[in-house]
Coordinates of C-alpha atoms in Angstrom, one line a residue:
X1 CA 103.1 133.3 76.4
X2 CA 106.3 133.9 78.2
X3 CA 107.6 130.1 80.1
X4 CA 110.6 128.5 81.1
X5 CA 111.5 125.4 78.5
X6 CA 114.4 122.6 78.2
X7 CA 115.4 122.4 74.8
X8 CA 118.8 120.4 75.1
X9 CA 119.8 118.1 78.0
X10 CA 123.2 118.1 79.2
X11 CA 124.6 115.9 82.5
X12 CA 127.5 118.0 83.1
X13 CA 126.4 121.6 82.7
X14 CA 122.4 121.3 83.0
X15 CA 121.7 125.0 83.0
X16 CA 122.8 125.1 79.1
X17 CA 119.5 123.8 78.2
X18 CA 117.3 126.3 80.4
X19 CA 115.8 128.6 77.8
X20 CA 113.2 131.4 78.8
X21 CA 111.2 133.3 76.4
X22 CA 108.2 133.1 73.9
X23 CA 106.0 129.3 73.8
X24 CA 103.2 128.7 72.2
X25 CA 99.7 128.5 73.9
X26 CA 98.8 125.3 75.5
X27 CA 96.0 123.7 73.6
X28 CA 93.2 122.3 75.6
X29 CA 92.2 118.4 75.1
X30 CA 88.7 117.7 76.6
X31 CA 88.2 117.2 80.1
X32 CA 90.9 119.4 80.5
X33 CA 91.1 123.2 81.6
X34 CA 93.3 126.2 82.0
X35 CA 94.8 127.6 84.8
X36 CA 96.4 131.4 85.3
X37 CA 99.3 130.3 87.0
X38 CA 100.1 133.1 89.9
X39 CA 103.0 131.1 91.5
X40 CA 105.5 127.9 91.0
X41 CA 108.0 126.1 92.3
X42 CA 111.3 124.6 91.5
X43 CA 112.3 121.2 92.3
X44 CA 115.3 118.9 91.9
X45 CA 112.7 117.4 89.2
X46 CA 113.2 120.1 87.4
X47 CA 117.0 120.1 87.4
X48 CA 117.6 116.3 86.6
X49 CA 115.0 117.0 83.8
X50 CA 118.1 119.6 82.3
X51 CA 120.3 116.6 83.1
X52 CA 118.3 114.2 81.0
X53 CA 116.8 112.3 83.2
X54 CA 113.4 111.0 82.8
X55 CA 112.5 112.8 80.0
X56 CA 112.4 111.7 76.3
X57 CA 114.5 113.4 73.7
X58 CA 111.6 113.6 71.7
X59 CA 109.7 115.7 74.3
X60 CA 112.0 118.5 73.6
X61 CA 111.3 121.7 74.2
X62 CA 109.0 120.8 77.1
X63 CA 108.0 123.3 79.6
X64 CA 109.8 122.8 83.2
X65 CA 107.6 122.9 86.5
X66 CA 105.6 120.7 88.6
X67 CA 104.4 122.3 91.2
X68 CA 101.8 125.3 90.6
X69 CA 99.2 128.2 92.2
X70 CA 96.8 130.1 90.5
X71 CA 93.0 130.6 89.5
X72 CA 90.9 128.4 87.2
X73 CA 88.9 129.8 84.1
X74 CA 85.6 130.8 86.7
X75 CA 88.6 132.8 88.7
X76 CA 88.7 130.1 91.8
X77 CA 91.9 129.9 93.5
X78 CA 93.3 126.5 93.0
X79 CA 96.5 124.0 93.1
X80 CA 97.0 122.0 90.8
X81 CA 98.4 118.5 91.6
X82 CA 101.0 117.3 89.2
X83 CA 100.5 113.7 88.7
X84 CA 98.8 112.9 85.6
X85 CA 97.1 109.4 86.2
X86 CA 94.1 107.5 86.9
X87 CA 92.2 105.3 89.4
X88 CA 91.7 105.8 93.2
X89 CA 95.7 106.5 93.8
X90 CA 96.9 108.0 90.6
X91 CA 100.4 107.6 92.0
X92 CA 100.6 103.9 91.3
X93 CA 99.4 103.9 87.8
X94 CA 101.8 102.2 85.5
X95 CA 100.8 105.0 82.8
X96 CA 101.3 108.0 85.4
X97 CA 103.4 111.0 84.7
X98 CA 104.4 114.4 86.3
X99 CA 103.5 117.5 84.7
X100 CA 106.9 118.2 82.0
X101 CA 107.6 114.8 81.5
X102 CA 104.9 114.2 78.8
X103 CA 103.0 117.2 78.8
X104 CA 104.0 121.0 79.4
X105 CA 105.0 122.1 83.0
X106 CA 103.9 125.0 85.3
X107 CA 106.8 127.5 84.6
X108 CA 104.5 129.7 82.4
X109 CA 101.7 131.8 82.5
X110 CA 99.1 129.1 81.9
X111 CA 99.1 125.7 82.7
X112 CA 96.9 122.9 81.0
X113 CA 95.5 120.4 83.4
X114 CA 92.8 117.3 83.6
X115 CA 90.0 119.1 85.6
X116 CA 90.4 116.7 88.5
X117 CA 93.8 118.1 89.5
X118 CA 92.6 121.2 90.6
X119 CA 92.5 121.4 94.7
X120 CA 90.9 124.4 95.9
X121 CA 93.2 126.7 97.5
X122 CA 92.6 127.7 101.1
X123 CA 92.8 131.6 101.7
X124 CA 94.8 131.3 104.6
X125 CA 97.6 130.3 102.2
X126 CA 99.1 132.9 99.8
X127 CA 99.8 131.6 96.2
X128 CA 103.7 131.3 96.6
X129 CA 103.0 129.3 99.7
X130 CA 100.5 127.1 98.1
X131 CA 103.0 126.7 95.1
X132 CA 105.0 124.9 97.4
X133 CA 102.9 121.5 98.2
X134 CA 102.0 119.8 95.7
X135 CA 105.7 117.5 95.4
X136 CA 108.0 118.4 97.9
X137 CA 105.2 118.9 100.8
X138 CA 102.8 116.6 99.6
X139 CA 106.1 113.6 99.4
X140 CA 106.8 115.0 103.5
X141 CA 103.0 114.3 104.1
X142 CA 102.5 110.9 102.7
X143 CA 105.8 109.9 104.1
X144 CA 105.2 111.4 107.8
X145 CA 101.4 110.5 107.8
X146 CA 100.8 107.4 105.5
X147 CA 104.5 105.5 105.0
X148 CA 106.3 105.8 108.6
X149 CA 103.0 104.0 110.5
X150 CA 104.1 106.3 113.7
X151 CA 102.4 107.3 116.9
X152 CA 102.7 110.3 118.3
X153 CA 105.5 111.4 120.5
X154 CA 108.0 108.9 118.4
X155 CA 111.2 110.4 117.2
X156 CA 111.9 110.7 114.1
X157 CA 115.6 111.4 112.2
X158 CA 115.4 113.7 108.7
X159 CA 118.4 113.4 107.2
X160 CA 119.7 116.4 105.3
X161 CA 118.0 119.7 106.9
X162 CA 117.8 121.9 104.5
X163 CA 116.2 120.9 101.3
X164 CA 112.5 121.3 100.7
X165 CA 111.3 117.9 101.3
X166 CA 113.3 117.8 104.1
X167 CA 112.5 121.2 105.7
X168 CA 109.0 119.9 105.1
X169 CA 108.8 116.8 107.1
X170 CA 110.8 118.8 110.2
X171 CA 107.7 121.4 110.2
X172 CA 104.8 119.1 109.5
X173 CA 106.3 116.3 111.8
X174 CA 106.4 119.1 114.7
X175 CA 102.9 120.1 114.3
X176 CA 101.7 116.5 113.8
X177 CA 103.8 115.7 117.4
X178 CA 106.4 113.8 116.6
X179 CA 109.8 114.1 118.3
X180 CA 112.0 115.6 114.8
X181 CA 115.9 115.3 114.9
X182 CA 117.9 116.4 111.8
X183 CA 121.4 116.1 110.2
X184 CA 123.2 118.3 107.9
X185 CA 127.0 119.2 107.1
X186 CA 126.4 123.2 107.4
X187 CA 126.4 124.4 111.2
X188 CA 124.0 127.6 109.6
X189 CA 121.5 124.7 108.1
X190 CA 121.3 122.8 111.4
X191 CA 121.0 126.4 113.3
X192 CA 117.6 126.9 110.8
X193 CA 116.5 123.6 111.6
X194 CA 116.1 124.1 115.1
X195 CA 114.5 127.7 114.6
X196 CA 111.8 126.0 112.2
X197 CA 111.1 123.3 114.6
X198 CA 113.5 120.6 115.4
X199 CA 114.1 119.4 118.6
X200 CA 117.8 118.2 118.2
X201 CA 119.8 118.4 115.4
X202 CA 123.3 116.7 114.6
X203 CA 126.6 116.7 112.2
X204 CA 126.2 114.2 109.0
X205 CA 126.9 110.9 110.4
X206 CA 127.1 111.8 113.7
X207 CA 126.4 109.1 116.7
X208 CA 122.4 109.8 118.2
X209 CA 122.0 109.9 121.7
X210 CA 119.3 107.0 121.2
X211 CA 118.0 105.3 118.3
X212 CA 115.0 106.7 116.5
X213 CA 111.5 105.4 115.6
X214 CA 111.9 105.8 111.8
X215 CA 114.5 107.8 109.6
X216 CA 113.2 110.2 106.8
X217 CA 115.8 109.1 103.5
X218 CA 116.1 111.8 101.0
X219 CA 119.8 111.9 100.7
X220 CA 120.8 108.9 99.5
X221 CA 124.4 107.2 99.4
X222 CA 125.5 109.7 101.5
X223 CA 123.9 108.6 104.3
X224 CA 122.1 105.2 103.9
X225 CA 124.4 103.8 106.4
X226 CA 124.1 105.7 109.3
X227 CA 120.6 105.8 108.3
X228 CA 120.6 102.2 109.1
X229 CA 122.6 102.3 112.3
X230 CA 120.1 104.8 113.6
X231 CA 116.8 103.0 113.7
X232 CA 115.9 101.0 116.9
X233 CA 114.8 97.4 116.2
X234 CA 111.4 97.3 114.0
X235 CA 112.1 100.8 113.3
X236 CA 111.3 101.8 109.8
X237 CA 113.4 103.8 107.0
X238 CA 110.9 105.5 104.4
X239 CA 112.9 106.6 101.2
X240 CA 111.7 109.4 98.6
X241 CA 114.5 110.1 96.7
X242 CA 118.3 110.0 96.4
X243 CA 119.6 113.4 96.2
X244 CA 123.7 112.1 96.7
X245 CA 123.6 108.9 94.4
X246 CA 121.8 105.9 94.6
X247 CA 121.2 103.9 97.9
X248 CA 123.6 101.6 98.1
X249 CA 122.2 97.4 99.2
X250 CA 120.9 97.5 102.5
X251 CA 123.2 95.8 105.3
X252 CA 121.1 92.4 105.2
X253 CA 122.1 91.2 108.3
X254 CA 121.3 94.3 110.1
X255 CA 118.0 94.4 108.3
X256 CA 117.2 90.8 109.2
X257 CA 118.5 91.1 112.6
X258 CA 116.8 93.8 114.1
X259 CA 113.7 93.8 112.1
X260 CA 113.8 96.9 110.5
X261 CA 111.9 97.3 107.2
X262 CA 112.7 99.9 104.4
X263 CA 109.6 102.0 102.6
X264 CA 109.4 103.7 99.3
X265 CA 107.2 106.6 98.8
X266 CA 106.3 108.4 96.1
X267 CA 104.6 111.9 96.2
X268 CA 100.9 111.9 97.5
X269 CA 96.9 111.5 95.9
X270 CA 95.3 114.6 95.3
X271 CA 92.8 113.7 98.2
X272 CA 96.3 113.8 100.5
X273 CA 96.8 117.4 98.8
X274 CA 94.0 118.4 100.2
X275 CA 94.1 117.4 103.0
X276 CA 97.6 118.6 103.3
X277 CA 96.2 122.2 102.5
X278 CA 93.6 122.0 104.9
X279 CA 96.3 121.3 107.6
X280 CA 98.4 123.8 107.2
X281 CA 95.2 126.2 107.0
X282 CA 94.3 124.1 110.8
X283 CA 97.7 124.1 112.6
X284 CA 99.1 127.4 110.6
X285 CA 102.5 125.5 109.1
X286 CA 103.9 127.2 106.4
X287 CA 106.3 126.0 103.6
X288 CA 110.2 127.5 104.1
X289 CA 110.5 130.0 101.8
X290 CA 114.2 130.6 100.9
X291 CA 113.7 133.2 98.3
X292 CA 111.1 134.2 95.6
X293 CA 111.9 135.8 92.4
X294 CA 109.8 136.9 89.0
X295 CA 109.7 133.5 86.7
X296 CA 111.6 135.8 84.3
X297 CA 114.6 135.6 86.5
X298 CA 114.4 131.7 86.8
X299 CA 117.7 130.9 85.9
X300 CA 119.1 132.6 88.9
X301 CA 117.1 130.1 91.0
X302 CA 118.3 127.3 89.1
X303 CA 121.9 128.0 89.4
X304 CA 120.8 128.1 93.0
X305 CA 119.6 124.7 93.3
X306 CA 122.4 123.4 91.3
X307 CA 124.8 124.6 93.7
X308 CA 123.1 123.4 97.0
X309 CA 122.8 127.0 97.8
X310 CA 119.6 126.9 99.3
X311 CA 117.2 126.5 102.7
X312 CA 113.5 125.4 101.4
X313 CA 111.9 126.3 98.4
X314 CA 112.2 129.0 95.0
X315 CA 109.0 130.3 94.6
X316 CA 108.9 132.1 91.2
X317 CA 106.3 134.5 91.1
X318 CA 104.3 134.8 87.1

């Protein structure tokens, strides 16, 4: 079958490793199934992956992907949630791991998966839009919904507009009605921000009008400390990643003085992805789309990503 595989890592010039062609069929353990993957999505996973990070050496060739759409052996339109783990929140299993970390990813035309990842897909939701939520979507959905403990109406600063966890929390914290502010560097990103649903946006950095009810941290050094200045006593700062380098020690005093508290979150259960899907299916959100291409043309969307080049998701279409 034709997929999308690392077969060298390399910090410096990542895309070196990215290797399309020929793989061999997945083999099936039991409890396990197939799925005819119709749609995937890229993710910064998958680019730090090239870099070396998080995978073993020994894993190599892996297939890349995370995130995939498609139909089950009966033909049922399903997605498939990515975390490999067990117990009631497979997301804090010591043991857990993301689809091409240990076993092979969704870029190809089949995807092996344990039979409880499946999700049915709703039919309001095409298969490159369903591709989209099962890590950058589902992390928006568990941090909006589950990490930021928010009432409605409170406003809430994403920093970084346009990347797809980012672009994520502005549409589903609009339609869940919160109050969404967003930052970025690039006057076109902050111009899309608006149009997809924010209410005010602002330069990196820049001083609020008022403080905000909780800050959405995906960027990283970059922006942890105006992250900090931002929040209004008890407010709350719930971190998924750190796209810009690490985030730097929180400003104790600050922390301790005004009561603020700082959240990890990690991507969501697979009873959040469904409920995620049947949300959007509810309030009619759709993932941000920035362009969709054949899986054989994957590189282009890599080079892409590793440019910064991008609004939303790559959708590559199998």
């Amino acid at each position: 079958m034709f997929a999308v595989t690392v077969t060298q890592t390399d910090p410096d010039n990542p895309l070196a490793g990215l290797t399309l062609g020929e793989h061999p069929e997945p083999k099936v353990p039991d409890g396990w199934t197939t799925v005819t993957v119709k749609a995937t999505a890229l993710n910064h996973h998958d680019l730090w992956t090239l870099k070396g990070v998080g995978i073993r050496q020994d894993r190599l060739p892996i297939v890349l992907g995370c995130d995939a759409s498609g139909l089950d052996e009966d033909g049922n339109e399903v997605i498939v949630h990515s975390v490999i783990g067990s117990g009631a929140d497979e997301t804090l299993d010591p043991k857990r791991t993301l689809l091409s970390e240990f076993h092979d990813g969704t870029f190809a035309e089949r995807v092996v998966v344990p039979r409880r990842n499946l999700v049915p897909k709703p039919a309001a939701l095409s298969f490159e839009q369903a591709a989209c939520l099962p890590t950058a979507w589902l992390t928006a959905y568990r941090m909006l919904f589950d990490k930021a403990g928010l009432q409605p109406g409170a406003t809430v600063l994403v920093q970084g507009a346009g990347g797809g966890v980012a672009t994520a929390l502005i549409a589903l914290g609009r339609a869940g009605g919160y109050r969404m502010w967003a930052t970025s560097r690039d006057a076109a990103k902050r111009e899309r921000a608006l149009e997809l649903g924010a209410d005010q946006v602002f330069e990196t950095g820049a001083r609020l009008p008022e403080r905000v009810d909780a800050v959405m941290e995906t960027v990283g050094q970059a922006t942890w400390d105006h992250s900090l200045k931002s929040l209004r006593p008890g407010g709350r700062i719930v971190v998924s990643g750190a796209t810009s380098g690490a985030v730097p020690p929180a400003d104790l005093n600050r922390v301790f003085f005004l009561q603020l508290s700082v959240v990890g979150s990690t991507m969501g259960t697979r009873d959040q992805l469904r409920r995620l899907a049947v949300f959007m299916e509810q309030t009619g959100v759709r993932p941000v789309i920035d362009r969709t291409m054949p899986l054989t043309e994957a590189r282009d969307g890599f080079a892409a990503m590793n440019d910064g080049d991008l609004f939303g998701k790559v959708v590559f279409q199998v």
